[in-house]
mmCIF file of C-alpha atoms in Angstrom:
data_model
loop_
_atom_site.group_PDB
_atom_site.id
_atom_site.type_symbol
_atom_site.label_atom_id
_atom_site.label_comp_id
_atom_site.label_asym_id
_atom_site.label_seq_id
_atom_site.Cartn_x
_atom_site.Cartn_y
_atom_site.Cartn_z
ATOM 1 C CA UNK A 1 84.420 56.492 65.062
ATOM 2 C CA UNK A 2 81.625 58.742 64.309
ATOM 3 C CA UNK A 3 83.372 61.726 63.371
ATOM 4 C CA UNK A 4 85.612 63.588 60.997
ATOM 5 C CA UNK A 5 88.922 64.873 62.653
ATOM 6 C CA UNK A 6 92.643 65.102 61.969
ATOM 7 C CA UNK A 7 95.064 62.003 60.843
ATOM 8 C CA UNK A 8 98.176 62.730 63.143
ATOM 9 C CA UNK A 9 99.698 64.847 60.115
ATOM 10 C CA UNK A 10 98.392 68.205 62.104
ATOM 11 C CA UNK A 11 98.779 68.170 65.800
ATOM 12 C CA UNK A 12 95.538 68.815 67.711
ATOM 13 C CA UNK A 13 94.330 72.020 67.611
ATOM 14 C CA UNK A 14 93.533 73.703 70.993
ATOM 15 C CA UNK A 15 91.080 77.062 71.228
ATOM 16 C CA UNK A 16 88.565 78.822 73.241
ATOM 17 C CA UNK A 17 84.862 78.928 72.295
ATOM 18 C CA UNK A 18 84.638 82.212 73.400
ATOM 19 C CA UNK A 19 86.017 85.168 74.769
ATOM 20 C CA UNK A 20 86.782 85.063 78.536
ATOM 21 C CA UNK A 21 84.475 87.075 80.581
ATOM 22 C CA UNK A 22 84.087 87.785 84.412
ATOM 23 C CA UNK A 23 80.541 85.723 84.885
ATOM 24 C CA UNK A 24 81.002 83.489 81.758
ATOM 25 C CA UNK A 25 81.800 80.022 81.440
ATOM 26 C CA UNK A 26 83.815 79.493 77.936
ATOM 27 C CA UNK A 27 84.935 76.346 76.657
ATOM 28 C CA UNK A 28 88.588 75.256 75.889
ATOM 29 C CA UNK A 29 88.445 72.943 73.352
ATOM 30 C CA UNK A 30 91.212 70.334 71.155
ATOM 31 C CA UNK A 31 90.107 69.716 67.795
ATOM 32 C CA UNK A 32 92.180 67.816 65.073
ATOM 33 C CA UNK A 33 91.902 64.610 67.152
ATOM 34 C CA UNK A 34 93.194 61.586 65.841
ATOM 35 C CA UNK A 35 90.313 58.805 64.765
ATOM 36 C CA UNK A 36 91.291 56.009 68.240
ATOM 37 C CA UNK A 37 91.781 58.497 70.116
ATOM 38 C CA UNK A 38 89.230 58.802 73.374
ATOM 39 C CA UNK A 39 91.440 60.509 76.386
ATOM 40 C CA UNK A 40 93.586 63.209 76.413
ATOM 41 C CA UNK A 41 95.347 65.561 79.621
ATOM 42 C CA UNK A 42 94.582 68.648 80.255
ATOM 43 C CA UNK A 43 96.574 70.944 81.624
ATOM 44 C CA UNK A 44 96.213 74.846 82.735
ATOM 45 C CA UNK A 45 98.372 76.806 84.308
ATOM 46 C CA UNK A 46 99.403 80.254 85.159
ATOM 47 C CA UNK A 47 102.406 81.050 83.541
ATOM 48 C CA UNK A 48 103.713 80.002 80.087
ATOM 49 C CA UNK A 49 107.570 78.542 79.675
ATOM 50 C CA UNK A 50 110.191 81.241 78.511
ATOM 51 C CA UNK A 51 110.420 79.074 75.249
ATOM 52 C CA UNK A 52 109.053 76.008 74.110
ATOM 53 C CA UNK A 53 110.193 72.798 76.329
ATOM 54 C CA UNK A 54 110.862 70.088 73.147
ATOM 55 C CA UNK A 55 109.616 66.860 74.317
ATOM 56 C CA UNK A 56 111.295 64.861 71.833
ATOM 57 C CA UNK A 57 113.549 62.952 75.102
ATOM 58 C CA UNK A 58 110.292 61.910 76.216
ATOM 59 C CA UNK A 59 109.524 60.207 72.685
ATOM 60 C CA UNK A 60 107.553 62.724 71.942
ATOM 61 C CA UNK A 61 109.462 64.187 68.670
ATOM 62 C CA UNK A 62 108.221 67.649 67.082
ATOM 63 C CA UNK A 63 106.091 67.711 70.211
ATOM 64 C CA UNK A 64 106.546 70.723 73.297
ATOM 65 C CA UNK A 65 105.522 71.873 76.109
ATOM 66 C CA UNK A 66 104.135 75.229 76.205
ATOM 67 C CA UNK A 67 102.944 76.200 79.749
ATOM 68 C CA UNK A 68 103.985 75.710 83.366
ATOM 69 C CA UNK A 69 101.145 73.360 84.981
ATOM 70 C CA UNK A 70 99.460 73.934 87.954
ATOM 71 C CA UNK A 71 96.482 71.092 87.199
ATOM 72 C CA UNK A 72 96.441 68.197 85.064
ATOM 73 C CA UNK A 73 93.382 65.755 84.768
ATOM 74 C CA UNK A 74 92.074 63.337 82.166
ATOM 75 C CA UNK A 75 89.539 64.313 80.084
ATOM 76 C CA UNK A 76 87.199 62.183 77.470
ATOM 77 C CA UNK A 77 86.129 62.518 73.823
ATOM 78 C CA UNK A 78 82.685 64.462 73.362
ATOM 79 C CA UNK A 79 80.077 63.425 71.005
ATOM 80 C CA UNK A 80 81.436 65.943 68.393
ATOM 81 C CA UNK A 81 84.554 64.232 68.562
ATOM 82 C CA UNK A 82 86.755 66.725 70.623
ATOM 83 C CA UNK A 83 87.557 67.309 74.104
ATOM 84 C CA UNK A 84 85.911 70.031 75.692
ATOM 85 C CA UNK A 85 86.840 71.456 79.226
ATOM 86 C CA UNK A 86 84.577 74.561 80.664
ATOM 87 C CA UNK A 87 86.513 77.194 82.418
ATOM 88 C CA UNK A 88 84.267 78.852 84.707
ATOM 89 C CA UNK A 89 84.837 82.382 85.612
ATOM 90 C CA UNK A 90 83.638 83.791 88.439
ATOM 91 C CA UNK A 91 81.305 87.127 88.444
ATOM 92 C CA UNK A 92 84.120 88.373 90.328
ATOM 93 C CA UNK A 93 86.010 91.905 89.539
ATOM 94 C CA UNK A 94 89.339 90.601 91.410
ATOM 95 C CA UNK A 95 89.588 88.081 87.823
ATOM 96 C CA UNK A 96 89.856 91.265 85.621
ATOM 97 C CA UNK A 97 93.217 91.062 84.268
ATOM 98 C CA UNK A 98 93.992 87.601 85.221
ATOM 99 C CA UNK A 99 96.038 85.379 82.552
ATOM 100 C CA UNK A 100 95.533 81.751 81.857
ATOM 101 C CA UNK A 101 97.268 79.138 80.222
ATOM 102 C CA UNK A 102 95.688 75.954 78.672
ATOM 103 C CA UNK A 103 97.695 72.929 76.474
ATOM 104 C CA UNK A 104 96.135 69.511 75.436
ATOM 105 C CA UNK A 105 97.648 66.351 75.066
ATOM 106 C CA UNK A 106 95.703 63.810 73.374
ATOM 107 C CA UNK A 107 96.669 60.093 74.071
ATOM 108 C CA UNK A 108 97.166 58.678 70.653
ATOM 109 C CA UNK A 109 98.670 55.228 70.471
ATOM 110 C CA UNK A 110 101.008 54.703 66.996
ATOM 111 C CA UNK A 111 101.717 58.190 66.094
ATOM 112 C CA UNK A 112 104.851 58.790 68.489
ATOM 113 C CA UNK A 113 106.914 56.259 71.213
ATOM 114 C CA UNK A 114 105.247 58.129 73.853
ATOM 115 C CA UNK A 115 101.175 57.578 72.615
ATOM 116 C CA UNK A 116 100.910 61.259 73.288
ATOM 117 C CA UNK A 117 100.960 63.928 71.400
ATOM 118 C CA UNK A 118 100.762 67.823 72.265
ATOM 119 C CA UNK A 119 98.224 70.836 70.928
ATOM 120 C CA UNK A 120 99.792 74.448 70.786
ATOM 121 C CA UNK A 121 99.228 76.394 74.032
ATOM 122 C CA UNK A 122 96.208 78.999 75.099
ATOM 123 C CA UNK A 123 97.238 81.825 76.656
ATOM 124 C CA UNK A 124 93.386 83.396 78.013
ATOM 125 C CA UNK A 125 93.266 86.860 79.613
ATOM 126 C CA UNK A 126 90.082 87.821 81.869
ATOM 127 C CA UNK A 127 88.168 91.117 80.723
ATOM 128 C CA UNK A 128 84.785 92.288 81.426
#
């Protein structure tokens, strides 16, 4: 694996590149990813859970669930060794004010029962 990254001792981190702008495109990115570790889901929603869903039932211990999904897809490692998923915002006044929710779960075989393990959540407001 060509890249420095996290050990499974810190969960995968999960942030945004940049702000999120009517007209932009920012990135949502998971960092912290476990060397093996080429796939993870990606999941976005538009509303986060009341209070974190704990996942351990699922053989996922210290692991939750921080947003209600609306989409879910698979995405791969980049060549800087994280994922990467652009959100593209529309140049589009009615998105002023809208509220997004992001969480990562990176597929990581050996650290958990499950293979997967969860980032924190992204909670991403639209501005101008």
């Amino acid at each position: 694996i060509p890249f420095q990254s996290g050990d499974g001792q810190i969960p995968p981190v999960l942030t945004m590149d940049a702000r999120p702008v009517i007209g932009t495109t920012p990135n949502v990115v998971t960092t912290n990813i476990t060397p093996g570790t080429f796939f993870q889901v990606f999941v976005a929603g538009l509303t986060g859970v009341p209070a974190p869903v704990n996942l351990t039932q699922f053989g996922m211990p210290d692991c939750f669930q921080y947003i209600n999904p609306f989409t879910a897809f698979l995405t791969g490692l980049n060549g800087n060794g994280e994922f990467s998923v652009a959100f593209n915002i529309p140049n589009n006044p009615a998105y002023q004010g809208a509220t997004f929710y992001f969480q990562s779960a990176p597929l990581t075989g050996g650290l958990n029962a499950a293979g997967i393990i969860t980032s924190n959540g992204v909670c991403a407001t639209v501005g101008l």
